[in-house]
Short mmCIF file of C-alpha atoms and ligand atoms in Angstrom, two decimals:
data_model
loop_
_atom_site.label_atom_id
_atom_site.label_comp_id
_atom_site.label_asym_id
_atom_site.label_seq_id
_atom_site.Cartn_x
_atom_site.Cartn_y
_atom_site.Cartn_z
CA MET A 1 23.62 1.30 -19.79
CA ILE A 2 19.93 0.96 -20.62
CA GLU A 3 19.56 -0.02 -24.26
CA LEU A 4 16.94 1.86 -26.28
CA LYS A 5 14.93 -0.30 -28.69
CA THR A 6 13.92 0.68 -32.21
CA GLU A 7 10.33 0.50 -33.48
CA ARG A 8 11.23 -2.72 -35.27
CA GLU A 9 12.60 -4.31 -32.12
CA ILE A 10 9.57 -3.26 -30.12
CA ALA A 11 7.32 -4.78 -32.79
CA LEU A 12 9.10 -8.14 -32.36
CA MET A 13 8.82 -7.88 -28.58
CA ARG A 14 5.11 -7.12 -29.01
CA ARG A 15 4.76 -10.35 -30.97
CA ALA A 16 6.53 -12.24 -28.19
CA GLY A 17 4.36 -10.39 -25.68
CA GLN A 18 1.18 -11.47 -27.41
CA VAL A 19 2.33 -15.09 -27.29
CA VAL A 20 2.85 -14.76 -23.54
CA ALA A 21 -0.50 -12.99 -23.08
CA GLY A 22 -2.34 -15.68 -25.01
CA LEU A 23 -0.47 -18.39 -23.14
CA LEU A 24 -1.37 -17.01 -19.71
CA GLU A 25 -5.02 -16.75 -20.73
CA HIS A 26 -4.92 -20.34 -21.98
CA LEU A 27 -3.31 -21.59 -18.75
CA CYS A 28 -5.78 -19.68 -16.57
CA GLY A 29 -8.53 -21.69 -18.24
CA LEU A 30 -6.75 -24.96 -17.44
CA ALA A 31 -5.83 -24.25 -13.81
CA ARG A 32 -8.64 -26.06 -12.02
CA PRO A 33 -8.70 -28.22 -8.87
CA GLY A 34 -6.96 -31.57 -9.43
CA VAL A 35 -4.67 -30.35 -12.23
CA THR A 36 -0.93 -30.75 -11.58
CA THR A 37 1.40 -27.84 -12.12
CA LYS A 38 3.34 -30.12 -14.48
CA ALA A 39 0.26 -30.46 -16.70
CA LEU A 40 0.24 -26.66 -17.02
CA ASP A 41 3.87 -26.74 -18.10
CA GLU A 42 3.15 -29.36 -20.74
CA ALA A 43 0.27 -27.26 -22.07
CA ALA A 44 2.56 -24.22 -22.11
CA ARG A 45 5.21 -25.95 -24.20
CA LEU A 46 2.61 -27.00 -26.77
CA TYR A 47 1.04 -23.55 -26.87
CA ILE A 48 4.32 -21.68 -27.31
CA ARG A 49 5.42 -24.04 -30.06
CA SER A 50 2.04 -23.62 -31.83
CA GLN A 51 2.72 -19.89 -31.95
CA GLU A 52 6.12 -20.39 -33.58
CA ALA A 53 7.87 -18.92 -30.59
CA LEU A 54 10.40 -20.38 -28.14
CA PRO A 55 10.00 -20.75 -24.37
CA ALA A 56 12.28 -18.19 -22.75
CA PHE A 57 12.64 -19.95 -19.40
CA LEU A 58 13.46 -23.51 -20.52
CA GLY A 59 17.18 -24.04 -19.98
CA TYR A 60 17.71 -20.53 -18.60
CA ARG A 61 20.52 -21.08 -16.05
CA GLY A 62 19.45 -24.72 -16.10
CA TYR A 63 15.77 -24.04 -15.33
CA PRO A 64 13.92 -27.25 -16.24
CA ALA A 65 10.51 -25.98 -17.44
CA ALA A 66 8.80 -23.50 -19.77
CA ILE A 67 6.89 -21.69 -17.00
CA CYS A 68 7.06 -21.08 -13.27
CA VAL A 69 4.02 -22.05 -11.20
CA SER A 70 4.12 -20.77 -7.62
CA VAL A 71 1.28 -21.82 -5.31
CA ASN A 72 0.23 -20.02 -2.10
CA GLU A 73 3.40 -19.58 0.06
CA GLU A 74 5.55 -19.99 -3.06
CA VAL A 75 6.51 -16.53 -4.29
CA VAL A 76 8.26 -17.09 -7.63
CA HIS A 77 10.20 -19.73 -9.61
CA GLY A 78 8.07 -22.69 -8.54
CA ILE A 79 9.11 -25.64 -10.71
CA PRO A 80 6.12 -27.46 -12.25
CA GLY A 81 5.72 -30.94 -10.81
CA GLU A 82 3.25 -33.29 -9.19
CA ARG A 83 1.65 -30.71 -6.88
CA ARG A 84 -2.09 -30.64 -7.54
CA ILE A 85 -3.95 -27.36 -7.57
CA LYS A 86 -6.86 -27.28 -5.14
CA ASP A 87 -9.85 -25.08 -4.47
CA GLY A 88 -8.85 -21.81 -2.81
CA ASP A 89 -5.25 -21.84 -4.08
CA LEU A 90 -3.54 -18.64 -5.15
CA VAL A 91 -1.56 -19.70 -8.22
CA SER A 92 1.08 -17.46 -9.79
CA ILE A 93 2.08 -18.34 -13.34
CA ASP A 94 5.15 -16.69 -14.88
CA ALA A 95 6.07 -17.18 -18.54
CA GLY A 96 8.39 -15.87 -21.22
CA ALA A 97 8.59 -16.27 -24.98
CA VAL A 98 11.15 -15.45 -27.64
CA VAL A 99 10.33 -14.33 -31.21
CA GLU A 100 13.20 -13.80 -33.64
CA GLY A 101 15.57 -13.38 -30.72
CA TYR A 102 13.43 -10.88 -28.80
CA TYR A 103 11.98 -11.62 -25.37
CA ALA A 104 8.78 -10.89 -23.48
CA ASP A 105 8.05 -11.85 -19.88
CA ALA A 106 4.80 -11.69 -17.88
CA ALA A 107 3.12 -13.18 -14.84
CA THR A 108 -0.33 -13.33 -13.35
CA THR A 109 -1.84 -14.68 -10.15
CA ILE A 110 -5.15 -16.48 -10.31
CA GLY A 111 -7.52 -17.59 -7.62
CA VAL A 112 -8.75 -21.15 -8.10
CA GLY A 113 -12.35 -21.54 -6.97
CA THR A 114 -13.16 -19.48 -3.90
CA LEU A 115 -10.36 -17.46 -2.29
CA THR A 116 -10.26 -16.45 1.36
CA PRO A 117 -10.84 -12.71 1.85
CA LEU A 118 -7.12 -12.31 2.65
CA ALA A 119 -6.01 -14.08 -0.53
CA GLN A 120 -8.45 -11.97 -2.54
CA ARG A 121 -7.12 -8.74 -1.05
CA LEU A 122 -3.54 -9.84 -1.71
CA GLN A 123 -4.31 -10.65 -5.34
CA ASP A 124 -6.08 -7.32 -5.86
CA ALA A 125 -3.34 -5.30 -4.14
CA THR A 126 -0.59 -6.94 -6.21
CA ARG A 127 -2.44 -6.38 -9.48
CA GLN A 128 -3.01 -2.77 -8.49
CA ALA A 129 0.64 -2.33 -7.47
CA LEU A 130 1.68 -3.38 -10.97
CA ALA A 131 -0.81 -0.93 -12.48
CA ASP A 132 0.54 1.85 -10.27
CA GLY A 133 4.13 1.01 -11.27
CA ILE A 134 3.21 1.00 -14.96
CA GLY A 135 1.54 4.37 -14.42
CA GLN A 136 4.99 5.79 -13.63
CA ALA A 137 6.64 4.14 -16.65
CA VAL A 138 6.38 7.24 -18.79
CA VAL A 139 8.87 9.53 -20.51
CA GLY A 140 10.32 12.06 -18.09
CA ARG A 141 9.78 10.14 -14.85
CA ARG A 142 12.73 8.42 -13.19
CA LEU A 143 13.24 4.71 -12.66
CA SER A 144 12.66 4.73 -8.92
CA ASP A 145 9.27 6.41 -9.40
CA ILE A 146 8.11 2.97 -10.55
CA SER A 147 9.64 1.30 -7.50
CA HIS A 148 8.17 3.85 -5.14
CA ALA A 149 4.65 3.64 -6.60
CA VAL A 150 4.66 -0.14 -6.20
CA GLN A 151 5.87 -0.01 -2.62
CA GLN A 152 3.39 2.70 -1.65
CA ARG A 153 0.45 0.69 -2.92
CA VAL A 154 1.58 -2.56 -1.34
CA GLU A 155 2.31 -1.10 2.06
CA ARG A 156 -0.83 1.05 2.09
CA GLU A 157 -2.77 -2.21 1.69
CA GLY A 158 -0.85 -3.67 4.66
CA PHE A 159 1.24 -6.16 2.69
CA GLY A 160 4.98 -6.79 2.24
CA VAL A 161 7.16 -6.13 -0.78
CA VAL A 162 9.77 -8.76 -1.66
CA ARG A 163 13.32 -7.32 -1.76
CA ASP A 164 15.33 -10.28 -3.03
CA PHE A 165 13.89 -10.33 -6.55
CA VAL A 166 13.40 -7.38 -8.88
CA GLY A 167 12.04 -6.39 -12.27
CA HIS A 168 14.41 -5.79 -15.16
CA GLY A 169 15.07 -4.38 -18.58
CA ILE A 170 14.35 -6.85 -21.37
CA GLY A 171 15.12 -7.19 -25.07
CA ARG A 172 17.56 -9.50 -26.80
CA ALA A 173 18.07 -11.09 -23.39
CA MET A 174 15.47 -11.81 -20.73
CA HIS A 175 17.38 -9.80 -18.18
CA GLU A 176 18.96 -6.53 -19.21
CA GLU A 177 19.72 -3.37 -17.31
CA PRO A 178 18.24 -1.77 -15.32
CA ALA A 179 17.25 -3.72 -12.22
CA ILE A 180 13.84 -2.48 -11.07
CA PRO A 181 13.31 -2.92 -7.32
CA ASN A 182 9.75 -2.87 -6.01
CA PHE A 183 10.69 -0.45 -3.24
CA GLY A 184 12.61 2.77 -2.89
CA PRO A 185 12.40 6.56 -2.70
CA PRO A 186 10.81 8.55 -5.53
CA ASN A 187 12.72 10.66 -8.07
CA ALA A 188 15.99 8.72 -8.26
CA GLY A 189 17.84 6.70 -10.88
CA PRO A 190 17.89 7.14 -14.64
CA ARG A 191 15.37 9.31 -16.46
CA LEU A 192 12.88 7.18 -18.46
CA ARG A 193 13.19 7.61 -22.22
CA PRO A 194 11.38 6.45 -25.36
CA GLY A 195 12.62 3.02 -26.44
CA MET A 196 13.17 1.63 -22.96
CA VAL A 197 11.47 -1.74 -22.47
CA LEU A 198 10.95 -2.87 -18.89
CA ALA A 199 9.58 -5.96 -17.15
CA ILE A 200 7.87 -4.63 -14.02
CA GLU A 201 7.00 -7.35 -11.53
CA PRO A 202 5.81 -6.77 -7.97
CA MET A 203 6.06 -9.81 -5.68
CA VAL A 204 3.92 -9.27 -2.60
CA THR A 205 3.49 -11.17 0.66
CA ALA A 206 0.59 -11.29 3.10
CA GLY A 207 3.01 -11.48 6.05
CA ARG A 208 6.66 -10.58 6.41
CA HIS A 209 8.52 -9.78 3.20
CA GLU A 210 11.49 -12.14 3.69
CA VAL A 211 11.79 -15.09 1.32
CA GLU A 212 13.97 -18.19 1.15
CA VAL A 213 14.88 -20.54 -1.70
CA LEU A 214 14.05 -24.23 -1.25
CA ALA A 215 16.55 -27.09 -1.68
CA ASP A 216 15.54 -27.47 -5.37
CA GLY A 217 17.59 -24.30 -5.93
CA TRP A 218 14.68 -22.39 -7.49
CA THR A 219 11.42 -22.25 -5.56
CA ALA A 220 11.28 -19.05 -3.50
CA VAL A 221 8.83 -19.23 -0.57
CA THR A 222 7.92 -16.75 2.13
CA LYS A 223 10.01 -17.39 5.24
CA ASP A 224 6.91 -17.21 7.41
CA ARG A 225 4.95 -19.32 4.88
CA SER A 226 2.43 -16.54 4.39
CA LEU A 227 0.67 -16.24 1.02
CA ALA A 228 2.32 -14.45 -1.90
CA ALA A 229 1.23 -13.03 -5.25
CA HIS A 230 3.08 -11.91 -8.39
CA PHE A 231 2.02 -9.88 -11.43
CA GLU A 232 4.30 -8.84 -14.29
CA HIS A 233 4.08 -7.04 -17.61
CA THR A 234 6.66 -6.17 -20.24
CA VAL A 235 6.10 -2.52 -21.16
CA ALA A 236 7.62 -0.28 -23.83
CA ILE A 237 8.03 3.40 -23.04
CA MET A 238 7.05 5.39 -26.11
CA GLU A 239 6.82 9.09 -26.88
CA THR A 240 3.05 8.61 -27.20
CA GLY A 241 2.58 6.63 -23.98
CA THR A 242 3.22 3.27 -22.38
CA ASP A 243 2.64 0.19 -24.53
CA ILE A 244 1.91 -2.91 -22.43
CA LEU A 245 3.36 -5.50 -24.79
CA THR A 246 2.07 -8.48 -22.76
CA ARG A 247 -1.51 -7.21 -22.43
CA ARG A 248 -4.01 -9.43 -24.22
CA ARG A 249 -5.51 -7.65 -27.21
CA GLY A 250 -8.01 -8.54 -29.93
CA ASP A 251 -6.82 -10.84 -32.69
CA ALA A 252 -7.55 -8.28 -35.43
N1 MF3 B 301 9.92 -13.69 -14.76
C1 MF3 B 301 11.07 -14.25 -14.11
C2 MF3 B 301 12.21 -13.29 -14.22
O1 MF3 B 301 12.03 -12.26 -14.77
C3 MF3 B 301 11.29 -15.63 -14.50
C4 MF3 B 301 12.63 -16.10 -14.92
S1 MF3 B 301 13.22 -17.39 -14.01
C5 MF3 B 301 13.38 -18.74 -15.00
O2 MF3 B 301 13.28 -13.44 -13.73
F1 MF3 B 301 14.45 -19.34 -14.68
F2 MF3 B 301 12.36 -19.48 -14.82
F3 MF3 B 301 13.46 -18.43 -16.23
CO1 CO B 302 10.70 -11.02 -15.21
#
């Protein structure tokens, strides 16, 4: 069953979403050559605490950090550590926050310094795939319209869509129903309704789409070690349109 959220619940998730949006912007400013991924995690913990929110990832199924930082061939769930970011890296940062028990989850992929043309195209295609998916997250469409739009964009650009990880409903838990694959036929699955809140998150590879998890039990990398990118937003489906809860807005 997909739980429908009230206006009040969505307002709390919007607060959590704005913490995540501000955090990702903050971390993008810090991710320069020579910085370790662990330093980004430390900055994230301080930032989230300063916003009177809680880190959603820390301790989730034993996950040891507040954010995931996945560099180049790492797709998702990279554990912050001693790896130093260097010029030309494609760095995916995934973060979640909790406000009064309500979750928001978002990810972005940044290019550090000068990207290769391939890395640039991958970043752009993944960002656009998320936008296309969100474009289908409207009342009256069906769940797999999101999946299909993402896959169409990714494959039209000549890239691969990861199958082993999916987007998800979100609310009083980080992962709620439904699962949201980034591939599939159009016009299938549940009808989208006002009050549904979804975390849509395409994970895209420059080569083959298969991934494997490293011995640390978390870090997912492309099997062929090709580059990967990841963008995610938490969106609320409203009668009046789609509210991107994790989109950075003005402070007013
Ligand atoms: N955004 C990811 C997800 O939706 C991150 C969670 S994994 C964690 O599943 F363990 F780091 F929390
Ligand atoms: Co997510």
